Coordinates of C-alpha atoms and ligand atoms in Angstrom, one line a residue:
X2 CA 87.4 134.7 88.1
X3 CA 88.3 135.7 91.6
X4 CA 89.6 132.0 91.8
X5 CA 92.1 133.0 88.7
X6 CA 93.2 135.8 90.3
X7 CA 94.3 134.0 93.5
X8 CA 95.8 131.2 91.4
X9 CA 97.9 133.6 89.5
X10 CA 99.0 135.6 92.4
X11 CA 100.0 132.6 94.6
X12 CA 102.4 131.8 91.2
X13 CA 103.5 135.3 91.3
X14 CA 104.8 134.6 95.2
X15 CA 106.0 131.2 94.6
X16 CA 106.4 130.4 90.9
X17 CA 103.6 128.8 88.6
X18 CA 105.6 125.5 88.7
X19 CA 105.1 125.3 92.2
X20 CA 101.5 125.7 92.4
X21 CA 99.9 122.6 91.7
X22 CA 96.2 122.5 90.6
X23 CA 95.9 118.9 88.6
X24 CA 94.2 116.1 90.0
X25 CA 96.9 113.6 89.4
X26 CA 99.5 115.9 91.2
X27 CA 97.1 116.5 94.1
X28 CA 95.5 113.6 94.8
X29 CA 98.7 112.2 96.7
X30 CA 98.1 114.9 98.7
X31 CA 94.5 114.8 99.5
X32 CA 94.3 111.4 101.4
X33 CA 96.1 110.3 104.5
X34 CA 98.7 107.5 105.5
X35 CA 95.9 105.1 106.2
X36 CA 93.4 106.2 103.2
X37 CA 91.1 106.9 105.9
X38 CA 90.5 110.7 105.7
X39 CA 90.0 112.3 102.0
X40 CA 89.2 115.9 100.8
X41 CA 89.8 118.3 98.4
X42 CA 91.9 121.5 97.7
X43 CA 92.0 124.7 95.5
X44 CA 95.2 123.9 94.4
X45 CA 98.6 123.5 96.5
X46 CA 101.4 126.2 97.0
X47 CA 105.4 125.1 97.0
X48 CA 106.8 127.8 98.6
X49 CA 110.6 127.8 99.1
X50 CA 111.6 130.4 101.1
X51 CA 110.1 131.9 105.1
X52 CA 109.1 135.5 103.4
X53 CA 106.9 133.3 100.1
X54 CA 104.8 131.7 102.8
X55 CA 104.3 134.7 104.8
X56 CA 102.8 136.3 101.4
X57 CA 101.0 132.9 100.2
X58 CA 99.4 133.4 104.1
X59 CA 98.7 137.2 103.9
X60 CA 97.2 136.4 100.0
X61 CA 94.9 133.2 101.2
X62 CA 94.0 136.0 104.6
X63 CA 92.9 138.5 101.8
X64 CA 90.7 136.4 100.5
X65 CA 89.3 134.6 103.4
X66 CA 90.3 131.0 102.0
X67 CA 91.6 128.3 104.3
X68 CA 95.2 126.7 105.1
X69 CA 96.4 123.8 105.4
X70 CA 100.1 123.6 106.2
X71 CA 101.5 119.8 104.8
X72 CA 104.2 118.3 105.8
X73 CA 105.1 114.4 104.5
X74 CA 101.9 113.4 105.2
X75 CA 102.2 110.6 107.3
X76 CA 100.4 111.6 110.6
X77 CA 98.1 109.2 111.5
X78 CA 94.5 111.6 112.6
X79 CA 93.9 113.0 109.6
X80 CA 95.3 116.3 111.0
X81 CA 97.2 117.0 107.2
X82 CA 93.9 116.4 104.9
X83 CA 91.9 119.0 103.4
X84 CA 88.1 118.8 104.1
X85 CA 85.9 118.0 101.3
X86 CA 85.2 121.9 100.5
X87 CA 87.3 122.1 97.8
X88 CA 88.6 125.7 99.0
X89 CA 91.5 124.8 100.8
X90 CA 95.0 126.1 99.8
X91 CA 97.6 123.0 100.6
X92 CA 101.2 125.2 101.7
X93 CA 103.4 122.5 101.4
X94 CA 106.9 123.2 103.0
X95 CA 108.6 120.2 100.8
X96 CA 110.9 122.8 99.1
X97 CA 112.0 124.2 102.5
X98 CA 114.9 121.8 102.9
X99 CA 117.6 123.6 104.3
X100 CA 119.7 122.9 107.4
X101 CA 120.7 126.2 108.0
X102 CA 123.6 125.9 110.4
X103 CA 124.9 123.1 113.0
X104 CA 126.8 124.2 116.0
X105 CA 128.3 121.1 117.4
X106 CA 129.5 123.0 120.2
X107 CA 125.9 124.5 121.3
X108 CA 124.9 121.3 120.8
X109 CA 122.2 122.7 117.9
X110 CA 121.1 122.5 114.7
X111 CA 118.8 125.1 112.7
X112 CA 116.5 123.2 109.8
X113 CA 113.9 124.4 107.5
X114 CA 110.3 122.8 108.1
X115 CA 110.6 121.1 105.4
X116 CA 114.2 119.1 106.3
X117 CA 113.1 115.2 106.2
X118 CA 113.5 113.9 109.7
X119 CA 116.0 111.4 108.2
X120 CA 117.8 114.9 106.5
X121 CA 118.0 115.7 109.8
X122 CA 119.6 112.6 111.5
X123 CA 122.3 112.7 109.0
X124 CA 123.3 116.2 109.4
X125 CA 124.0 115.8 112.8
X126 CA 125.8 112.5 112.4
X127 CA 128.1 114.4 110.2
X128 CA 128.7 117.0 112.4
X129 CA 129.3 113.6 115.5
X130 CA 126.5 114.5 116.9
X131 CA 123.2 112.7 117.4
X132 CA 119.5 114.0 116.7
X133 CA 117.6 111.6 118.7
X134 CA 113.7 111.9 117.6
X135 CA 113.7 108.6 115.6
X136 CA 110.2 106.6 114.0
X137 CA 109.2 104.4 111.6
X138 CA 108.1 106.9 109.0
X139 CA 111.6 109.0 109.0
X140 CA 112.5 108.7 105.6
X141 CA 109.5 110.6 104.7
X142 CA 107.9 112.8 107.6
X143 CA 109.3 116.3 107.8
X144 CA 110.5 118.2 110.8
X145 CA 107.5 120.6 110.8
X146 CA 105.4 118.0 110.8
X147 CA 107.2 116.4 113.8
X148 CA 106.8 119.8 115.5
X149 CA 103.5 120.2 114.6
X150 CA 102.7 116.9 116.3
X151 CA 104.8 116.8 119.3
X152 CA 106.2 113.6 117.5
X153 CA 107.4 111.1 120.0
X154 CA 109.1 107.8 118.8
X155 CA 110.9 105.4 120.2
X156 CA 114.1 107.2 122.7
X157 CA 111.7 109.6 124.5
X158 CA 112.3 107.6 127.4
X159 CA 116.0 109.0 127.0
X160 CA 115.5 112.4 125.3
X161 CA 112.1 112.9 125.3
X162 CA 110.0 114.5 122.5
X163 CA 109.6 117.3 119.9
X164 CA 108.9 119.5 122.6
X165 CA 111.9 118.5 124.9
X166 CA 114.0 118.7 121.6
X167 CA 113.4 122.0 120.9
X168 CA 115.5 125.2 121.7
X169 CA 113.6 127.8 118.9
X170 CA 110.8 127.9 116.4
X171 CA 110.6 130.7 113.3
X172 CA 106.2 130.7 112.8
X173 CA 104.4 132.3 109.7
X174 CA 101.3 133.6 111.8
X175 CA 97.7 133.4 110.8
X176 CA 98.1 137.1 109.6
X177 CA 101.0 136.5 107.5
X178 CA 103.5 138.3 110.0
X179 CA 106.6 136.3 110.9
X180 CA 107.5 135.5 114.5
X181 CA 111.4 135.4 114.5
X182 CA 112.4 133.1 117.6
X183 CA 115.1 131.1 116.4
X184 CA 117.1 130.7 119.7
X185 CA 119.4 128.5 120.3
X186 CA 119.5 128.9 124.3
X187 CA 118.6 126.3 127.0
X188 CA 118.1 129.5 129.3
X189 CA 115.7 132.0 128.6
X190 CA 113.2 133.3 131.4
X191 CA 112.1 136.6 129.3
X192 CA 108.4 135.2 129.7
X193 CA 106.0 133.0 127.9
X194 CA 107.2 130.1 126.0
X195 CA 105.7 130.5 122.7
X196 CA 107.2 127.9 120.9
X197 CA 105.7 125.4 123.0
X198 CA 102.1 126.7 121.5
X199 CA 103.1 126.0 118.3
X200 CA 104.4 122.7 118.6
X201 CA 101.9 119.8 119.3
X202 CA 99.1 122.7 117.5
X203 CA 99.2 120.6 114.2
X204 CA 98.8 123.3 112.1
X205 CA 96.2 125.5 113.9
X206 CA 98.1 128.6 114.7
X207 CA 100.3 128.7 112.3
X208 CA 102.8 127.6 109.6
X209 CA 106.4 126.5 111.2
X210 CA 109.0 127.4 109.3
X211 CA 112.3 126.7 110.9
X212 CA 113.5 125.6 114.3
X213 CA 116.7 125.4 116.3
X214 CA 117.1 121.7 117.3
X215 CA 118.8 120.0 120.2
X216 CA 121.9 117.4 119.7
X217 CA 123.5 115.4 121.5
X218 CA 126.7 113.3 121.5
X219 CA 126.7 111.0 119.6
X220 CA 126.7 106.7 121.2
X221 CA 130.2 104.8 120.5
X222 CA 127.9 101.3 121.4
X223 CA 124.7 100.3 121.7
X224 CA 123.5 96.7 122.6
X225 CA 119.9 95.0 121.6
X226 CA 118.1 92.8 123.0
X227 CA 114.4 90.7 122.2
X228 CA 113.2 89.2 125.3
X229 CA 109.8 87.0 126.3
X230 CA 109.0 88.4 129.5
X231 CA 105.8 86.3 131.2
X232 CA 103.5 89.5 131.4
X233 CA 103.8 93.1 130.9
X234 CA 103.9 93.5 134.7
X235 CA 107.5 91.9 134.2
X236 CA 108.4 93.9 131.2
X237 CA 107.4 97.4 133.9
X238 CA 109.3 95.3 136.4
X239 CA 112.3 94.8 134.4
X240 CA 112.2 98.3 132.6
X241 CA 112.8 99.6 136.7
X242 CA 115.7 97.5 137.2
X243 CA 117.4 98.7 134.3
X244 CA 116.8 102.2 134.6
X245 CA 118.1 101.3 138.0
X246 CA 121.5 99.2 136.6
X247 CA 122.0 101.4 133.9
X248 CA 120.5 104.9 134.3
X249 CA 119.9 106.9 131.0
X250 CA 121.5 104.5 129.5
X251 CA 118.4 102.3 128.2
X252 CA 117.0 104.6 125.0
X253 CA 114.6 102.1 124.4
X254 CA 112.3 99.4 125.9
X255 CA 109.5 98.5 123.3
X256 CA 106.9 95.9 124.3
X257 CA 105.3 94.3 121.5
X258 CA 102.0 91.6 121.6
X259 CA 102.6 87.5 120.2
X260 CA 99.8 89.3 117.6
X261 CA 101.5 92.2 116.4
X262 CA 104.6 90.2 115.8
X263 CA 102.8 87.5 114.0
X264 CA 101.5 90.3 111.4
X265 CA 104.9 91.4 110.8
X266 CA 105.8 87.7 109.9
X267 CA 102.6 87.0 108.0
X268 CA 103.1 90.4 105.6
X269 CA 106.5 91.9 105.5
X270 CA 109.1 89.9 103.5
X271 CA 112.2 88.5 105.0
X272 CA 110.8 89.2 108.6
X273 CA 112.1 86.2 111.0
X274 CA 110.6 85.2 114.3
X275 CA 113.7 86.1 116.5
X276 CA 113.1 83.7 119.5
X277 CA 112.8 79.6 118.9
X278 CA 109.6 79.7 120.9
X279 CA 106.9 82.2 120.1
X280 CA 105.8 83.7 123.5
X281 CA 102.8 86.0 124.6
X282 CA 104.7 89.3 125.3
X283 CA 108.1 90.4 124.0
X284 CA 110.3 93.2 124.7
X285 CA 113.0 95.2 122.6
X286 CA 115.7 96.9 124.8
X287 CA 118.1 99.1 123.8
X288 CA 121.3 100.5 125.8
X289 CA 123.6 103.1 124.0
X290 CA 126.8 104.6 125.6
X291 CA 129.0 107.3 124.4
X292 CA 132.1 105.3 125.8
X293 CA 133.5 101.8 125.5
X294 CA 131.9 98.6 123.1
X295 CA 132.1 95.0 124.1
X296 CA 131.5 96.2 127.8
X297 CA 127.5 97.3 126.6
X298 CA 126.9 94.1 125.7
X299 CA 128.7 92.2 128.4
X300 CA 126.8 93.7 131.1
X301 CA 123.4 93.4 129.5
X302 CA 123.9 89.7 129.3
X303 CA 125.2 89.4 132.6
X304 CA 121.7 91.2 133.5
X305 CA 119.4 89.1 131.5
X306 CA 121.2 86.3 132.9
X307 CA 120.2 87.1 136.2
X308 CA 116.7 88.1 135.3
X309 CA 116.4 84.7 133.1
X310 CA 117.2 82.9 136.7
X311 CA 114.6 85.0 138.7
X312 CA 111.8 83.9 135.6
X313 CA 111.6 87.6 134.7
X314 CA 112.6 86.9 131.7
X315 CA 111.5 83.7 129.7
X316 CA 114.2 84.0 126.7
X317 CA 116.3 86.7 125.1
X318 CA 118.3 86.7 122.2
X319 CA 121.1 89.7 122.5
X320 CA 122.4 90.9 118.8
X321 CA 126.2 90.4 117.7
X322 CA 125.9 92.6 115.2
X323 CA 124.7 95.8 114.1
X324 CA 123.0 94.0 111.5
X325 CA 121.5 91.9 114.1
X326 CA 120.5 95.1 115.8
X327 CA 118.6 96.6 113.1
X328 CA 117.0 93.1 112.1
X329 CA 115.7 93.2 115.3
X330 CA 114.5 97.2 115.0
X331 CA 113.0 96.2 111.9
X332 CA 110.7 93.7 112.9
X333 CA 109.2 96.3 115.7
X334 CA 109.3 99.3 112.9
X335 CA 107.2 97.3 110.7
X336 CA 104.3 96.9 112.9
X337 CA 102.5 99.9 111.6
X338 CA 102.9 99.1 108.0
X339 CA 101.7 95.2 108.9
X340 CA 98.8 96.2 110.5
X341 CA 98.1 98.2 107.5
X342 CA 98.5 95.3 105.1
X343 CA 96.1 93.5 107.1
X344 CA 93.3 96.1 107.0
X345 CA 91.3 98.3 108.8
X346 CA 91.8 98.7 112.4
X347 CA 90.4 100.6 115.1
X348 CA 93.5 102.4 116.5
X349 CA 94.7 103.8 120.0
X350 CA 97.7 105.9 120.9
X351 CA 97.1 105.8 124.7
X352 CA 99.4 106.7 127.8
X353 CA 99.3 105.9 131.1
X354 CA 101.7 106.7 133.8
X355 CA 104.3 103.4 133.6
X356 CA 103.2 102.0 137.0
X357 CA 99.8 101.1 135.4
X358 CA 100.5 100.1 132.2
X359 CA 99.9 96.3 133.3
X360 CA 96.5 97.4 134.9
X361 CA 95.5 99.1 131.7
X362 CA 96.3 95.7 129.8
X363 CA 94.8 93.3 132.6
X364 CA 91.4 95.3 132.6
X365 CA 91.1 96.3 129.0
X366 CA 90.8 92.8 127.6
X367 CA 88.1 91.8 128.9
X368 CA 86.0 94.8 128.9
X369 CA 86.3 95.0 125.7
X370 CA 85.1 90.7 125.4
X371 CA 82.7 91.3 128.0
X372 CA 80.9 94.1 125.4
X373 CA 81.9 92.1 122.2
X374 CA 82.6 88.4 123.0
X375 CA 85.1 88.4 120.2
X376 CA 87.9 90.5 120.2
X377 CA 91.4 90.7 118.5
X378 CA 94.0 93.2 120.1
X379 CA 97.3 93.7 118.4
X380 CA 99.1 95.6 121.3
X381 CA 102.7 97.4 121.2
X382 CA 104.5 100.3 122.0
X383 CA 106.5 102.5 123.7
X384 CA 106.3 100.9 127.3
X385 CA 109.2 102.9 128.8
X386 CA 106.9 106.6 128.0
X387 CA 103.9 104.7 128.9
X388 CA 102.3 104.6 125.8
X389 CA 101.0 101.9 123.7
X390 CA 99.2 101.6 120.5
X391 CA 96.6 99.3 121.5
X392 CA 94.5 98.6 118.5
X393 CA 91.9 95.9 117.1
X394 CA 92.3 94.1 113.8
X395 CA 89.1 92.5 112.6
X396 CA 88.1 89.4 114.3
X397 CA 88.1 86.1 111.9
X398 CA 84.0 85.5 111.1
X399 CA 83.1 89.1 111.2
X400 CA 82.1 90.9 108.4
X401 CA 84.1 94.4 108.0
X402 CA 81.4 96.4 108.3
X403 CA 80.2 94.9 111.4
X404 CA 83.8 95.7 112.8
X405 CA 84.3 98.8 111.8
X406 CA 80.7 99.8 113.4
X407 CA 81.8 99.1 116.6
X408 CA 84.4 102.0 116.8
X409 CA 82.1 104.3 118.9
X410 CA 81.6 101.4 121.6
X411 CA 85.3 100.2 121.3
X412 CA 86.9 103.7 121.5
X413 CA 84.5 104.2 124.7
X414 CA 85.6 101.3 126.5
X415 CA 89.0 102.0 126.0
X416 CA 89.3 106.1 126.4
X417 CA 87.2 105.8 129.3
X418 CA 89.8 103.0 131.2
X419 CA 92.7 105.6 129.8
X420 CA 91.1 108.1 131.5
X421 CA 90.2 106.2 135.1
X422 CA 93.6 105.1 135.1
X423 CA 95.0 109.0 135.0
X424 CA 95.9 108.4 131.1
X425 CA 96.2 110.4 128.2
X426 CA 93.7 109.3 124.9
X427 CA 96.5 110.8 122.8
X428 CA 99.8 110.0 123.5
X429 CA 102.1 111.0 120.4
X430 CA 99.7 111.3 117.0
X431 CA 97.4 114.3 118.1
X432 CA 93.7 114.5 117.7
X433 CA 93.4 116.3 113.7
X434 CA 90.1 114.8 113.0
X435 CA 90.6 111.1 114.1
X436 CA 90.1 112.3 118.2
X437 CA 88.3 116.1 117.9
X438 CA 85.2 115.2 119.2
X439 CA 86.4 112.5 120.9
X440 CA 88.1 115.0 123.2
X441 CA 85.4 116.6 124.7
X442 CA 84.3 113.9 126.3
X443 CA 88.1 114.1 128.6
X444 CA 88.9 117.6 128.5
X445 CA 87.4 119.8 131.4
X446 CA 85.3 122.8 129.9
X447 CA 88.1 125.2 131.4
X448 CA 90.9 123.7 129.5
X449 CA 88.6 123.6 126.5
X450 CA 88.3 127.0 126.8
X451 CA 91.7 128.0 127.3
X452 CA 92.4 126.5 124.0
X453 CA 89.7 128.0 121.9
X454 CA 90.9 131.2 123.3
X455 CA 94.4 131.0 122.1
X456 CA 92.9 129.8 118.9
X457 CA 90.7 133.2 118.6
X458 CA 93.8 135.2 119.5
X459 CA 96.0 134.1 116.7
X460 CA 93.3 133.1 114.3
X461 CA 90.5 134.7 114.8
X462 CA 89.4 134.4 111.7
X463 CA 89.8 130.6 111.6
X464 CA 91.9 129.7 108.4
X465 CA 94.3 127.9 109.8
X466 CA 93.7 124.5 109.4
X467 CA 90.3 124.6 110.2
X468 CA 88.2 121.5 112.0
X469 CA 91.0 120.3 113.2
X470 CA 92.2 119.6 116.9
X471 CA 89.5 121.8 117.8
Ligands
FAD652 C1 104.8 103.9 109.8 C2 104.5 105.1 110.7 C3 105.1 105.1 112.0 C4 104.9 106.2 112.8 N1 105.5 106.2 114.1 C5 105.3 107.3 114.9 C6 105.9 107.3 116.2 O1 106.6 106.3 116.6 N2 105.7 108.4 116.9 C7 105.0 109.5 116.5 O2 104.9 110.4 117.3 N3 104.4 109.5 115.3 C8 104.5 108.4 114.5 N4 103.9 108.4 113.3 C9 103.1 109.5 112.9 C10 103.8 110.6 112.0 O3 104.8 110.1 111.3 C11 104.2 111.8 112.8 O4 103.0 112.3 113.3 C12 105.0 112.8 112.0 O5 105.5 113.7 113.0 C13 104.1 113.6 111.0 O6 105.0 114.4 110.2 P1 104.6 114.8 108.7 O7 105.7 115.6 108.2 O8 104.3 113.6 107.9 O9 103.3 115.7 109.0 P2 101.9 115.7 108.2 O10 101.3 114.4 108.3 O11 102.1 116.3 106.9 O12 101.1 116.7 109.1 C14 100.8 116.4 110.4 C15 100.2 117.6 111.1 O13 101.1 118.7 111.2 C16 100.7 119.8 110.5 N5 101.9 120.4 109.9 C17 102.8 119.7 109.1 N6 103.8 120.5 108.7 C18 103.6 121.7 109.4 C19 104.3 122.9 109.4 N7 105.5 123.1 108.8 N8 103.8 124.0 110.1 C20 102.6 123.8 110.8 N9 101.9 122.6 110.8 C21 102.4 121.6 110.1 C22 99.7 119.4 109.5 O14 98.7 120.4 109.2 C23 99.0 118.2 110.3 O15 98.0 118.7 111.2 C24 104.1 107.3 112.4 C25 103.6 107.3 111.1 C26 103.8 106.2 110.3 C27 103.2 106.3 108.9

């Protein structure tokens, strides 16, 4: 009865077609990316305006009933999937899709939650402007969910990440009050800097709404490159020089594993090894400028030349073409959804500071054959923020089961080298449900603290998102 009552109130706020309570129309929503986390909801609210999910919050507060703020659902901790109570309310921002204004001449942009990250993109390419937060999964994760990560992607080594790309947030609090803070300044000293709670809290303190986005101009060229480069110590080597040669001019230097390649090859269609000779470790580099063309190109050559003759660099292939380019982008973009073709895998989204990547690589390996004898590590990532997803696909001649019970001792070995080498046992996903526990372990009791505080302040009575994070 009371359950009625809710149900028919929430489609009083937001509309009865937009509050979904089948099975069929859930259970998309009920499962993560990977189909490794699964619960159950109450039903899931659709609401399309700030003020509709302020009520949907103060109703579900009412009532005591948990939250779940969803964005596109691709996150990859199980930070956007119900538990298995069955109580949840899912408030899914999906019809919160505006991009409210662009100012190309602050340099900002103003989108709903809701705004695909891809939405997003295009806006500001229409206004000549760039939005530089860029991943694999941008036709379908949302720009709440981006801030509710801290998502990082492939150009934070040029523009950094959610956080860095951020001017304002507009929050639905636990309570169902709104917090207006939609600024578009890069000065403001009138105290704390709230929107930095919000973003990376993956849904624990509040719903986002809206934000106020930073642009930039937009690149007139851009060359690309796939190198073999002998080890990663050259890749960290080279990545130097070229910060050196070209300044913020390299937006990306990728470092991808012979392994993580050959999955690309094995499941995605039309994917084609780029270099005659299949080497160890490859790199993808990426310059953009906002001035001149051919000269991009010309000088990357002339410096892979040079670093060809010194045996930095084993063999390059530099794309004519911006279909070349995105050929190239493709193959590294599909490593996620390759690894996922292939199965389970036990996953790491580590960082390190960029000095010791190499260390982290030269000791990992055979920690992890020293405990397990067999071992298959399908390593890649974003080299130039020192993070890489260093994950293990199931040996050949091991059963599944087998594999997947060595997480524990696998995850140990490798958080714990993270750790000794100054690192960071989340780099860009966030801990959800995947890493929660797991954090304890890293996290000193104060910090800890800290954080449970801030979630008692603004939730104290724990509906937002609960078990996750913390
Ligand atoms: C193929 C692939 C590649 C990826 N590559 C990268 C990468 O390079 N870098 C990277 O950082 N991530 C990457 N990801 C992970 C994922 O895409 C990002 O974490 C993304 O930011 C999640 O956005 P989403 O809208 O899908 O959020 P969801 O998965 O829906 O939610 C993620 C978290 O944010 C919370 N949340 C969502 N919307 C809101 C909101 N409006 N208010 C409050 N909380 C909210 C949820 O409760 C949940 O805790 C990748 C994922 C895939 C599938």
């Amino acid at each position: 009865m009371a359950d009625e009552r809710l149900l028919d109130d929430l489609a009083g706020i937001v509309g009865a077609a937009n509050v979904l309570t089948d099975a069929a129309d859930l259970a998309p929503h009920l499962v993560d990316w990977r189909g490794r986390y699964r619960g159950r909801a109450r039903c899931l609210v659709k609401p399309g305006a700030t003020g509709e999910v302020a009520a949907v919050v103060r109703r579900c507060v009412a009532e005591r009933v948990p939250m779940l703020p969803q964005g596109g659902n691709t996150g990859l901790v199980g930070g956007g999937t119900p538990d298995d109570s069955g109580g949840t309310v899912i408030i899914s921002l999906a019809r919160m899709r505006r991009i409210r204004e662009v100012d190309p001449v602050n340099f900002t942009l103003t989108a709903e939650a809701g705004c695909l990250l891809r939405e997003v993109q295009t806006a500001a390419e229409e206004a000549d402007r760039l939005f530089p937060l860029s991943l694999a999964a941008e036709g379908s994760c949302q720009i709440g969910g981006n801030l509710s990560t801290n998502a990082g992607g492939v150009h934070v080594l040029r523009y950094g990440n959610m956080r860095e790309l951020t001017l304002g947030l507009e929050v639905v609090l636990p309570d169902g009050s709104i917090w207006e803070g939609l600024r578009a300044l890069r000065k403001d000293n009138t105290g704390y800097d709230l929107k930095q709670l919000f973003i990376g809290a993956e849904g624990t303190l509040g719903v986002i709404t809206a934000a106020v986005l930073k642009l930039f101009p937009r690149p007139r060229a851009q060359a690309v490159a796939w190198l073999a480069v002998p080890a990663p110590a050259a890749a960290v080597e080279l990545l130097s020089s070229m910060r050196s040669e070209f300044g913020d001019r390299v937006t990306a230097f990728e470092i991808i594993a012979a392994s993580a390649l050959e999955l690309v090859l094995v499941h995605i269609p039309g994917a084609v090894q780029p270099l005659a000779d299949p080497r160890a470790w490859q790199v993808l580099v990426e310059l953009s400028d906002t001035a001149g063309d051919r000269a991009l190109s010309g000088a990357l050559e002339t410096m892979l030349a040079g670093a060809m003759e010194a045996g930095a660099v084993e063999d390059a292939v530099v794309a004519q073409s911006g279909a070349q380019a995105q050929a190239l982008w493709k193959l590294r973009e599909s490593i996620s959804e390759a690894q996922r073709i292939e199965g389970f895998s036990i996953k790491h989204d580590i960082s390190v500071p960029v000095s010791r990547i190499a260390g982290f690589l030269e000791s990992a390996e055979p920690r992890l054959r020293e405990a397990f004898g067999q071992v298959r590590i399908v390593a890649f990532g974003h080299i130039g923020d020192g993070n890489l997803h260093y994950n293990l696909s199931r040996p050949a001649g091991l059963d599944n089961d087998e594999f997947i019970a060595q997480t524990p001792l696998v995850n140990r070995i490798v958080h714990d080298l993270v750790v000794e080498l100054g690192g960071s046992i989340s780099a860009e996903h966030g801990l959800g449900q995947l890493k929660r526990d797991e954090i304890r372990r890293y996290k000193s009791p104060t910090e800890l603290d800290l954080m449970r505080a801030l979630k008692r302040a603004l939730d104290p009575a724990g509906l937002m998102n609960p078990g996750k994070l913390l």
